[in-house]
Amino acid sequence: MNLFAEIFVNSNLVFLKYSLLAGIFSSFAFGITGSYIVVRRISYIAGAISHSILGGIGFALFASAKYNLSWLTPYSGAVAASIFAALLIWFAEKYSKERLDSLLGAVWAVGMAGGIIFISITPGYIDPMSYLFGNILMVTKTDVIIIAIFSFFICLTAFLFQNKLIATSFDEEFLEIRGVRTDIYKLMLLIMTALTIVLMIRIVGIIMIIAMLTLGPASASRLSRNFFSMSILSVILSIFFVLSGIGISFKYDLPGGPAIIMTAGIFYFSVLFLSSKNFIINFIKNLFHK
Amino acid sequence: MDKEPIIKFKDVHFSYFTNSSPVLKNIDFEIFKNEIVCIVGPNGGGKTTLIKLIAGILKPDKGKIEIFGSNPKENGSKLGYMPQSVHYDNSFPISVKDVVLMGLLGKKGPGSFFGWYSKDDKQKCEDALKRVKMDKFIKKPFYALSGGQKQRVLIARALISDPDILILDEPTSNVDSETEDNFISLLKELNEKNNKTIIMVSHDMGFVSEIVSTVFCVNKTLVIHPTNILSGEIIQEIYNCSMQMVRHDHRCSGKGHIK
């Protein structure tokens, strides 16, 4: 704990304090939205949205450098791109007969390609690596405030509409017969997913963000009996991954994002192993009996 | 039995895509209060489509559907629906209570925007579970129940809004015969004591003949068989319409019904 006390007190480590706070605040949204993503089995949708964000970031960087639009930050580009991708996926699923996985592949790759092209034609040098894999040195005080506000509203929406969101995830067909507009709640979940992803882009980056959305909730679902406890546990796990990941990265001078994801991954695989231990033991026993 | 039909289909046609061949055509029927109707037919014959038309999820291309004399879409709360059990995710973390309460969502009135449940709703949930003798399981996770228990919980969810019509899609798939017998007596009770009109889709003819008053045989078109004149010949006809049933039925010889 001394480590964390030092981070919060030492003014030379102010960037670490910001990324810790950003990580903790966004963990609330990650735990809750992630739980929906895991139970609905739509992590591939989250993957497509997160990768398409690079397109928005690239465009924002390019346009703000080229036309001197200082208000067009990479963050606003990311928000716009993620919401655009969520709407596109929702419309396509609802109205087009195109196979969803083909469309997601297209959103995924076109977003990345567009982002890299925009970054390459932007005047001056920009390292796309920090957007792809995250960089805890980039988190600012304004970012922390924006993240806290967004996270609060995502959690509030999830809380207010919890019954309808859970019911839509559990049994869409039944609710349609009851006259519930399930398409609206599906859109709500997609927008929540899009905004949640943006929150941790700075810390873990576009490529690995999907792990933050799924590993915590997937571990939590093996340890809980209802959705409420699953999402609470997911939030706690997400905070734990962020704290220990940043702690490890600081102590051993490792990149922050990958350290967080590694922690989450090791935890997930341990839970998976322990909860299927009996199965594995029996499997090995049977192997030797034959 | 009332004279006025509660469900009325008049020359209904339906296809999923424009210009594709129709899934259902020339569907004409009436269902009266307190009837128990069983819809049988081969896979892909249009059984589930017919149910979705009654429920108002799908709109007919041609023809007219009336439920209680009005458009199906306006009757959501008068219908209690139980989908096929196969479509549930067996690891979804949700309690029995939340599953049953879901049956109240979408009704008009206070709390319907956010979908929060009132104390009254929770009482209704307990009552519905009591009716299917599952009130002891109210706090259990849904995935931990057996097939027959899940089925009862899903019936409770269909009952909680106190509907006049119960629609059950393949209610006896995935349960053993004892559970099935219990289930039949539950349906009988709901029909006789609580005046529910019941429409179910089934593959199982043994089940059908016991309580059902009318059999709808759906295979693109519709043939209606009242069970009181269910002769060997008609059984044969129904069988021709659904080869699936021949294999599933354990009470019929090749000549007809033994019962």
Coordinates of C-alpha atoms in Angstrom, one line a residue:
Chain A
M1 CA 0.0 0.0 0.0
N2 CA 3.0 2.3 0.5
L3 CA 3.4 2.3 -3.2
F4 CA -0.1 3.8 -3.7
A5 CA 0.4 6.3 -0.9
E6 CA 3.5 7.4 -2.7
I7 CA 1.7 7.7 -6.0
F8 CA -0.9 10.0 -4.5
V9 CA 1.5 12.1 -2.5
N10 CA 4.5 12.5 -4.7
S11 CA 4.0 15.4 -7.0
N12 CA 6.5 13.9 -9.5
L13 CA 4.2 11.0 -10.0
V14 CA 1.1 13.1 -10.8
F15 CA 0.6 11.3 -14.1
L16 CA 0.3 8.0 -12.2
K17 CA -2.2 9.5 -9.9
Y18 CA -4.3 10.6 -12.9
S19 CA -4.2 7.2 -14.6
L20 CA -5.0 5.5 -11.3
L21 CA -8.0 7.7 -10.8
A22 CA -9.1 7.4 -14.4
G23 CA -8.8 3.6 -14.1
I24 CA -10.8 3.5 -10.9
F25 CA -13.6 5.7 -12.2
S26 CA -13.9 3.9 -15.5
S27 CA -13.9 0.5 -13.7
F28 CA -17.5 1.2 -12.6
A29 CA -18.7 1.5 -16.2
F30 CA -16.4 -1.4 -17.3
G31 CA -17.7 -3.8 -14.7
I32 CA -21.4 -3.0 -15.4
T33 CA -21.3 -2.7 -19.2
G34 CA -18.9 -5.6 -19.4
S35 CA -21.3 -7.8 -17.5
Y36 CA -24.0 -7.2 -20.2
I37 CA -21.5 -7.9 -22.9
V38 CA -20.5 -11.2 -21.4
V39 CA -24.0 -12.4 -20.7
R40 CA -25.2 -11.3 -24.2
R41 CA -22.1 -12.9 -25.7
I42 CA -21.4 -9.8 -27.9
S43 CA -17.7 -9.3 -27.1
Y44 CA -17.0 -9.4 -30.9
I45 CA -19.3 -6.4 -31.3
A46 CA -17.3 -4.6 -28.6
G47 CA -14.1 -5.6 -30.5
A48 CA -15.3 -4.0 -33.7
I49 CA -16.4 -0.8 -32.0
S50 CA -13.1 -0.4 -30.2
H51 CA -11.0 -0.9 -33.3
S52 CA -13.1 1.4 -35.3
I53 CA -12.2 4.1 -32.8
L54 CA -8.8 4.5 -34.3
G55 CA -10.5 6.0 -37.4
G56 CA -12.1 8.7 -35.2
I57 CA -8.9 9.4 -33.4
G58 CA -6.9 9.6 -36.7
F59 CA -9.5 11.9 -38.2
A60 CA -9.5 14.2 -35.2
L61 CA -5.7 14.4 -35.1
F62 CA -5.6 15.1 -38.9
A63 CA -8.4 17.7 -38.9
S64 CA -7.3 19.6 -35.9
A65 CA -3.7 19.9 -37.2
K66 CA -4.7 20.7 -40.7
Y67 CA -7.5 23.2 -40.0
N68 CA -6.4 24.4 -36.6
L69 CA -9.4 23.0 -34.8
S70 CA -8.2 22.9 -31.3
W71 CA -11.5 21.7 -29.9
L72 CA -11.3 18.6 -32.0
T73 CA -9.4 16.4 -29.6
P74 CA -8.6 12.7 -30.1
Y75 CA -11.1 12.0 -27.3
S76 CA -14.0 13.7 -29.1
G77 CA -13.0 11.9 -32.3
A78 CA -13.0 8.6 -30.4
V79 CA -16.5 9.3 -28.9
A80 CA -17.9 10.2 -32.3
A81 CA -16.4 7.1 -34.0
S82 CA -17.6 4.7 -31.3
I83 CA -21.1 6.0 -31.4
F84 CA -21.1 6.0 -35.2
A85 CA -19.9 2.4 -35.2
A86 CA -22.6 1.4 -32.6
L87 CA -25.3 3.0 -34.6
L88 CA -24.1 1.4 -37.8
I89 CA -24.0 -2.1 -36.2
W90 CA -27.5 -1.6 -34.7
F91 CA -29.0 -0.4 -38.0
A92 CA -27.4 -3.2 -40.0
E93 CA -28.6 -5.8 -37.5
K94 CA -32.1 -4.4 -37.5
Y95 CA -32.7 -3.6 -41.2
S96 CA -30.1 -5.3 -43.4
K97 CA -29.9 -9.0 -44.1
E98 CA -26.1 -8.9 -44.2
R99 CA -24.4 -11.4 -41.9
L100 CA -23.4 -9.6 -38.7
D101 CA -19.9 -11.1 -38.5
S102 CA -19.0 -9.9 -42.0
L103 CA -20.2 -6.4 -41.2
L104 CA -18.3 -6.4 -37.9
G105 CA -15.1 -7.5 -39.7
A106 CA -15.6 -4.6 -42.1
V107 CA -16.2 -2.0 -39.3
W108 CA -13.2 -3.4 -37.4
A109 CA -10.7 -3.2 -40.3
V110 CA -11.9 -0.1 -42.1
G111 CA -11.8 1.8 -38.8
M112 CA -8.2 0.8 -38.2
A113 CA -7.2 1.4 -41.9
G114 CA -8.8 4.9 -41.9
G115 CA -7.1 5.8 -38.6
I116 CA -3.6 4.8 -39.8
I117 CA -4.1 6.7 -43.1
F118 CA -5.2 9.8 -41.3
I119 CA -2.4 9.6 -38.9
S120 CA 0.1 9.2 -41.7
I121 CA -1.1 12.3 -43.6
T122 CA -1.2 14.4 -40.4
P123 CA 1.6 17.0 -40.3
G124 CA 4.2 16.3 -37.7
Y125 CA 5.0 12.9 -36.1
I126 CA 2.4 11.0 -34.1
D127 CA 3.1 7.6 -32.7
P128 CA 0.0 5.4 -33.2
M129 CA 1.4 2.9 -30.7
S130 CA 0.2 4.9 -27.7
Y131 CA -3.4 4.7 -29.0
L132 CA -3.1 1.1 -29.9
F133 CA -1.6 -0.1 -26.7
G134 CA -2.3 2.7 -24.3
N135 CA 0.0 5.0 -22.5
I136 CA -0.6 5.9 -18.9
L137 CA 1.6 9.0 -19.2
M138 CA -0.9 10.6 -21.5
V139 CA -3.8 10.8 -19.0
T140 CA -4.5 14.5 -18.0
K141 CA -6.6 16.0 -15.2
T142 CA -9.3 17.0 -17.7
D143 CA -9.4 13.3 -18.9
V144 CA -10.0 12.2 -15.3
I145 CA -12.9 14.6 -14.9
I146 CA -14.5 13.6 -18.3
I147 CA -14.1 9.9 -17.4
A148 CA -15.7 10.4 -14.0
I149 CA -18.7 12.1 -15.6
F150 CA -19.2 9.6 -18.4
S151 CA -18.8 6.7 -16.1
F152 CA -21.4 8.1 -13.7
F153 CA -23.9 8.5 -16.5
I154 CA -23.3 5.0 -17.9
C155 CA -23.8 3.5 -14.5
L156 CA -26.9 5.7 -13.9
T157 CA -28.5 4.5 -17.1
A158 CA -27.7 0.9 -16.4
F159 CA -29.2 1.3 -12.9
L160 CA -32.4 3.0 -13.9
F161 CA -33.2 0.6 -16.8
Q162 CA -31.7 -2.5 -15.1
N163 CA -34.9 -4.6 -15.3
K164 CA -35.5 -4.0 -18.9
L165 CA -31.8 -4.3 -19.9
I166 CA -31.5 -7.6 -18.1
A167 CA -34.8 -8.9 -19.4
T168 CA -33.8 -7.9 -23.0
S169 CA -30.5 -9.8 -22.6
F170 CA -32.2 -12.8 -21.2
D171 CA -35.2 -13.2 -23.4
E172 CA -35.8 -10.8 -26.3
E173 CA -38.5 -12.8 -28.0
F174 CA -40.7 -12.9 -24.9
L175 CA -40.4 -9.2 -24.3
E176 CA -41.3 -8.4 -27.9
I177 CA -44.5 -10.3 -27.4
R178 CA -45.1 -8.2 -24.3
G179 CA -44.9 -5.2 -26.5
V180 CA -41.5 -4.0 -25.1
R181 CA -39.3 -2.2 -27.7
T182 CA -36.3 -4.5 -27.3
D183 CA -34.5 -2.7 -30.2
I184 CA -34.3 0.4 -28.1
Y185 CA -32.7 -1.4 -25.2
K186 CA -30.3 -3.1 -27.5
L187 CA -29.3 0.3 -28.9
M188 CA -28.9 1.6 -25.3
L189 CA -26.5 -1.3 -24.6
L190 CA -24.5 -0.7 -27.7
I191 CA -24.1 3.1 -26.9
M192 CA -23.2 2.2 -23.4
T193 CA -20.6 -0.2 -24.8
A194 CA -19.2 2.4 -27.2
L195 CA -18.8 5.1 -24.5
T196 CA -17.4 2.7 -22.0
I197 CA -14.7 1.6 -24.4
V198 CA -13.6 5.2 -24.9
L199 CA -13.0 5.7 -21.2
M200 CA -10.0 3.4 -21.0
I201 CA -8.5 3.9 -24.4
R202 CA -5.8 6.1 -22.9
I203 CA -4.8 3.5 -20.3
V204 CA -5.0 0.1 -22.1
G205 CA -5.3 1.1 -25.7
I206 CA -7.6 0.1 -28.6
I207 CA -6.4 -3.4 -29.1
M208 CA -6.6 -4.8 -25.6
I209 CA -9.6 -2.9 -24.3
I210 CA -11.9 -5.9 -25.1
A211 CA -10.0 -7.8 -22.4
M212 CA -11.0 -5.2 -19.8
L213 CA -14.6 -5.5 -20.8
T214 CA -14.8 -9.3 -20.7
L215 CA -12.2 -10.8 -18.4
G216 CA -13.5 -9.3 -15.1
P217 CA -17.2 -10.1 -15.8
A218 CA -16.4 -13.5 -17.2
S219 CA -14.5 -14.4 -14.0
A220 CA -17.3 -12.8 -11.9
S221 CA -20.0 -14.8 -13.6
R222 CA -18.4 -18.0 -12.4
L223 CA -18.5 -16.7 -8.9
S224 CA -22.0 -15.2 -8.7
R225 CA -25.6 -16.3 -8.8
N226 CA -27.4 -13.3 -10.2
F227 CA -26.7 -10.4 -12.5
F228 CA -26.5 -7.8 -9.7
S229 CA -23.8 -9.6 -7.8
M230 CA -22.0 -10.3 -11.0
S231 CA -21.8 -6.7 -12.0
I232 CA -20.7 -5.5 -8.5
L233 CA -18.0 -8.2 -8.4
S234 CA -16.9 -7.2 -11.9
V235 CA -16.5 -3.5 -10.8
I236 CA -14.4 -4.7 -7.9
L237 CA -12.3 -6.9 -10.1
S238 CA -11.8 -4.2 -12.6
I239 CA -10.5 -1.8 -9.9
F240 CA -8.2 -4.5 -8.7
F241 CA -6.8 -5.2 -12.1
V242 CA -6.1 -1.5 -12.7
L243 CA -4.5 -0.9 -9.3
S244 CA -2.3 -4.0 -9.4
G245 CA -1.5 -3.5 -13.1
I246 CA -0.4 0.1 -12.6
G247 CA 1.4 -0.9 -9.4
I248 CA 3.4 -3.6 -11.2
S249 CA 4.2 -1.4 -14.1
F250 CA 5.5 1.3 -11.8
K251 CA 7.5 -1.0 -9.7
Y252 CA 9.1 -3.1 -12.5
D253 CA 9.1 -0.4 -15.2
L254 CA 6.7 -2.2 -17.5
P255 CA 4.1 -0.7 -19.9
G256 CA 0.9 0.0 -17.9
G257 CA -1.8 -1.3 -20.3
P258 CA -0.2 -4.7 -20.9
A259 CA 0.5 -5.0 -17.1
I260 CA -3.2 -4.4 -16.4
I261 CA -4.4 -6.9 -19.0
M262 CA -1.8 -9.5 -17.9
T263 CA -3.2 -9.3 -14.3
A264 CA -6.7 -9.6 -15.6
G265 CA -5.8 -12.5 -17.8
I266 CA -4.0 -14.5 -15.1
F267 CA -6.9 -14.0 -12.8
Y268 CA -9.4 -15.1 -15.4
F269 CA -7.5 -18.3 -16.3
S270 CA -7.0 -19.1 -12.6
V271 CA -10.7 -18.8 -12.0
L272 CA -11.4 -20.9 -15.1
F273 CA -8.9 -23.5 -13.9
L274 CA -10.2 -23.7 -10.4
S275 CA -13.8 -23.9 -11.3
S276 CA -13.2 -26.7 -13.8
K277 CA -10.6 -28.4 -11.6
N278 CA -12.7 -31.4 -10.9
F279 CA -13.4 -31.8 -14.6
I280 CA -9.7 -31.6 -15.4
I281 CA -8.8 -34.1 -12.6
N282 CA -11.4 -36.5 -13.8
F283 CA -10.3 -36.2 -17.4
I284 CA -6.7 -37.0 -16.5
K285 CA -7.8 -39.9 -14.2
N286 CA -9.9 -41.3 -17.0
L287 CA -7.0 -40.9 -19.4
F288 CA -4.8 -43.1 -17.2
H289 CA -7.5 -45.7 -16.5
K290 CA -7.8 -46.4 -20.2
Chain B
M1 CA -68.1 -21.9 -24.5
D2 CA -68.9 -18.4 -25.7
K3 CA -70.3 -17.9 -29.2
E4 CA -68.0 -15.0 -30.0
P5 CA -64.5 -16.1 -31.1
I6 CA -61.6 -14.5 -29.2
I7 CA -59.1 -15.2 -32.0
K8 CA -60.0 -14.8 -35.6
F9 CA -57.9 -15.3 -38.7
K10 CA -59.4 -14.5 -42.1
D11 CA -57.5 -15.6 -45.2
V12 CA -54.1 -14.7 -43.8
H13 CA -51.0 -15.0 -45.9
F14 CA -47.5 -14.5 -44.6
S15 CA -43.9 -14.7 -46.1
Y16 CA -40.7 -13.5 -44.4
F17 CA -39.3 -11.8 -47.5
T18 CA -41.1 -10.1 -50.3
N19 CA -41.2 -12.3 -53.4
S20 CA -40.3 -15.4 -51.6
S21 CA -42.8 -18.3 -51.3
P22 CA -45.3 -17.9 -48.5
V23 CA -44.7 -19.6 -45.2
L24 CA -48.4 -19.6 -44.5
K25 CA -51.3 -19.2 -46.9
N26 CA -55.1 -19.1 -46.8
I27 CA -55.1 -19.4 -43.0
D28 CA -58.7 -19.3 -41.8
F29 CA -59.7 -20.2 -38.2
E30 CA -61.5 -19.1 -35.1
I31 CA -60.6 -19.9 -31.5
F32 CA -63.2 -19.7 -28.8
K33 CA -62.9 -18.9 -25.1
N34 CA -61.7 -21.9 -22.9
E35 CA -60.6 -23.9 -25.9
I36 CA -57.3 -25.9 -25.7
V37 CA -55.8 -25.9 -29.2
C38 CA -52.8 -27.8 -30.2
I39 CA -50.8 -26.8 -33.3
V40 CA -48.9 -29.6 -34.9
G41 CA -47.0 -29.9 -38.1
P42 CA -43.5 -30.6 -39.6
N43 CA -40.5 -28.5 -38.9
G44 CA -40.6 -25.4 -41.0
G45 CA -44.3 -25.9 -41.6
G46 CA -45.1 -22.5 -40.0
K47 CA -46.1 -23.3 -36.5
T48 CA -44.0 -20.8 -34.7
T49 CA -44.8 -18.2 -37.4
L50 CA -48.5 -18.7 -36.7
I51 CA -47.9 -18.1 -33.0
K52 CA -45.9 -15.0 -33.8
L53 CA -48.8 -13.7 -35.9
I54 CA -51.2 -14.3 -33.0
A55 CA -48.9 -12.5 -30.7
G56 CA -48.5 -9.6 -33.1
I57 CA -44.8 -9.8 -33.5
L58 CA -45.3 -10.4 -37.2
K59 CA -47.8 -8.7 -39.5
P60 CA -49.6 -10.7 -42.2
D61 CA -49.0 -9.8 -45.8
K62 CA -52.7 -10.3 -46.6
G63 CA -55.8 -11.0 -44.7
K64 CA -57.1 -10.0 -41.3
I65 CA -56.3 -11.1 -37.7
E66 CA -58.5 -10.1 -34.8
I67 CA -57.8 -10.8 -31.1
F68 CA -60.7 -9.9 -28.9
G69 CA -62.1 -8.0 -31.9
S70 CA -59.0 -5.8 -32.3
N71 CA -55.5 -5.7 -33.7
P72 CA -53.0 -8.3 -32.2
K73 CA -50.5 -5.6 -31.3
E74 CA -52.9 -4.0 -28.8
N75 CA -53.3 -7.2 -26.8
G76 CA -49.9 -7.8 -25.4
S77 CA -51.1 -8.1 -21.8
K78 CA -53.9 -10.4 -22.6
L79 CA -51.4 -13.0 -23.9
G80 CA -49.1 -15.0 -21.8
Y81 CA -46.3 -16.5 -23.8
M82 CA -43.9 -19.4 -23.0
P83 CA -41.1 -19.8 -25.6
Q84 CA -39.3 -23.0 -26.3
S85 CA -37.0 -24.0 -23.5
V86 CA -34.0 -24.6 -25.8
H87 CA -33.6 -20.9 -26.4
Y88 CA -32.2 -20.1 -22.9
D89 CA -28.6 -19.5 -22.1
N90 CA -27.8 -22.0 -19.4
S91 CA -25.3 -19.8 -17.7
F92 CA -27.3 -16.6 -17.5
P93 CA -27.1 -15.4 -13.9
I94 CA -30.7 -14.5 -13.1
S95 CA -33.0 -15.4 -10.2
V96 CA -36.3 -17.2 -10.6
K97 CA -38.0 -14.0 -9.1
D98 CA -36.5 -11.8 -11.8
V99 CA -37.5 -14.2 -14.6
V100 CA -41.1 -14.3 -13.4
L101 CA -41.3 -10.5 -12.9
M102 CA -40.2 -10.0 -16.5
G103 CA -43.7 -11.1 -17.4
L104 CA -45.0 -7.7 -16.2
L105 CA -42.7 -5.6 -18.2
G106 CA -44.2 -3.5 -21.0
K107 CA -47.5 -3.0 -19.4
K108 CA -48.8 0.6 -19.4
G109 CA -48.9 2.5 -16.2
P110 CA -46.5 4.0 -13.6
G111 CA -43.0 2.7 -13.6
S112 CA -43.3 1.4 -17.1
F113 CA -40.7 3.8 -18.5
F114 CA -37.8 2.5 -16.4
G115 CA -39.5 -0.8 -15.7
W116 CA -39.2 -0.8 -12.0
Y117 CA -41.3 -3.4 -10.0
S118 CA -43.6 -2.3 -7.2
K119 CA -44.4 -4.2 -4.0
D120 CA -47.7 -5.2 -5.6
D121 CA -45.7 -6.7 -8.5
K122 CA -43.6 -8.7 -6.1
Q123 CA -46.7 -10.1 -4.5
K124 CA -48.0 -11.1 -7.9
C125 CA -44.7 -12.8 -8.6
E126 CA -45.2 -14.9 -5.4
D127 CA -48.7 -15.7 -6.3
A128 CA -47.8 -16.8 -9.8
L129 CA -45.1 -19.0 -8.4
K130 CA -47.4 -20.5 -5.8
R131 CA -49.9 -21.4 -8.5
V132 CA -47.3 -23.6 -10.2
K133 CA -45.9 -24.8 -6.8
M134 CA -42.5 -23.2 -7.3
D135 CA -42.7 -20.5 -4.6
K136 CA -39.9 -22.2 -2.6
F137 CA -37.5 -21.6 -5.4
I138 CA -38.1 -17.8 -5.7
K139 CA -34.5 -16.9 -4.7
K140 CA -32.8 -19.7 -6.6
P141 CA -30.8 -19.0 -9.8
F142 CA -32.8 -20.0 -12.9
Y143 CA -30.0 -22.0 -14.3
A144 CA -29.9 -24.3 -11.3
L145 CA -33.4 -25.7 -11.9
S146 CA -34.3 -28.9 -13.6
G147 CA -36.0 -28.9 -16.9
G148 CA -39.5 -29.4 -15.4
Q149 CA -38.9 -26.7 -12.8
K150 CA -37.8 -24.2 -15.4
Q151 CA -40.9 -25.0 -17.4
R152 CA -43.1 -24.2 -14.3
V153 CA -41.3 -21.0 -13.7
L154 CA -41.8 -20.0 -17.4
I155 CA -45.5 -20.8 -17.0
A156 CA -45.5 -18.6 -13.9
R157 CA -44.0 -15.8 -15.9
A158 CA -46.7 -16.2 -18.6
L159 CA -49.4 -16.2 -15.8
I160 CA -48.2 -13.2 -13.8
S161 CA -49.9 -10.7 -16.1
D162 CA -53.1 -12.6 -15.7
P163 CA -53.6 -13.2 -19.4
D164 CA -56.8 -14.7 -21.0
I165 CA -54.8 -16.6 -23.5
L166 CA -51.7 -18.8 -22.8
I167 CA -49.5 -19.5 -25.8
L168 CA -46.9 -22.3 -25.2
D169 CA -44.2 -23.2 -27.8
E170 CA -43.1 -26.9 -27.4
P171 CA -43.9 -27.0 -23.7
T172 CA -43.0 -30.7 -23.3
S173 CA -39.7 -30.8 -25.2
N174 CA -36.8 -31.7 -22.9
V175 CA -38.8 -33.0 -20.0
D176 CA -39.4 -36.6 -18.8
S177 CA -42.8 -38.3 -18.9
E178 CA -43.6 -37.8 -15.2
T179 CA -42.9 -34.1 -15.5
E180 CA -45.0 -34.1 -18.6
D181 CA -48.0 -35.7 -16.7
N182 CA -47.7 -33.1 -13.9
F183 CA -47.6 -30.4 -16.6
I184 CA -50.8 -31.7 -18.3
S185 CA -52.7 -31.6 -15.0
L186 CA -51.5 -28.0 -14.4
L187 CA -52.7 -27.0 -17.8
K188 CA -56.1 -28.8 -17.2
E189 CA -56.4 -26.9 -13.9
L190 CA -55.6 -23.5 -15.5
N191 CA -58.1 -24.2 -18.3
E192 CA -61.0 -25.5 -16.1
K193 CA -60.5 -23.4 -12.9
N194 CA -59.0 -20.2 -14.3
N195 CA -60.8 -20.1 -17.6
K196 CA -57.6 -19.8 -19.6
T197 CA -57.7 -20.4 -23.3
I198 CA -54.6 -22.4 -24.2
I199 CA -52.8 -22.6 -27.5
M200 CA -49.7 -24.9 -27.7
V201 CA -47.3 -26.1 -30.3
S202 CA -46.4 -29.7 -29.8
H203 CA -44.8 -32.7 -31.5
D204 CA -46.3 -35.1 -29.1
M205 CA -49.6 -36.7 -30.1
G206 CA -50.0 -38.7 -26.9
F207 CA -50.0 -35.4 -25.0
V208 CA -52.3 -33.8 -27.5
S209 CA -55.2 -36.2 -27.4
E210 CA -55.5 -36.1 -23.6
I211 CA -56.7 -32.6 -23.0
V212 CA -56.9 -30.8 -26.3
S213 CA -60.2 -29.9 -27.9
T214 CA -59.0 -29.0 -31.3
V215 CA -55.9 -29.9 -33.4
F216 CA -54.5 -27.4 -35.9
C217 CA -52.4 -29.1 -38.5
V218 CA -50.1 -26.5 -40.0
N219 CA -48.0 -27.1 -43.1
K220 CA -48.2 -23.9 -45.1
T221 CA -51.9 -24.3 -45.0
L222 CA -54.1 -25.2 -42.1
V223 CA -56.3 -28.2 -41.5
I224 CA -58.5 -28.3 -38.3
H225 CA -59.3 -31.5 -36.5
P226 CA -61.7 -31.5 -33.5
T227 CA -60.5 -34.2 -31.2
N228 CA -64.0 -35.6 -30.4
I229 CA -64.1 -37.0 -33.9
L230 CA -60.4 -38.0 -33.8
S231 CA -60.8 -41.3 -35.8
G232 CA -58.0 -43.5 -37.0
E233 CA -58.3 -41.9 -40.4
I234 CA -57.8 -38.4 -39.1
I235 CA -54.9 -39.5 -37.0
Q236 CA -53.4 -40.9 -40.2
E237 CA -54.0 -37.6 -41.9
I238 CA -52.3 -35.7 -39.1
Y239 CA -49.4 -38.1 -39.3
N240 CA -49.0 -37.5 -42.9
C241 CA -48.7 -33.9 -42.2
S242 CA -46.0 -34.5 -39.5
M243 CA -43.6 -37.4 -39.9
Q244 CA -41.9 -36.2 -36.7
M245 CA -45.0 -37.2 -34.7
V246 CA -44.9 -40.8 -35.8
R247 CA -41.6 -41.3 -34.1
H248 CA -42.4 -39.3 -31.1
D249 CA -45.8 -40.9 -30.3
H250 CA -45.7 -43.9 -28.0
R251 CA -49.4 -44.6 -27.8
C252 CA -50.4 -45.1 -31.4
S253 CA -50.3 -48.2 -33.6
G254 CA -50.1 -47.9 -37.4
K255 CA -53.9 -48.3 -37.6
G256 CA -54.7 -45.4 -35.3
H257 CA -55.3 -44.5 -31.7
I258 CA -55.4 -47.2 -29.1
K259 CA -57.0 -45.1 -26.4

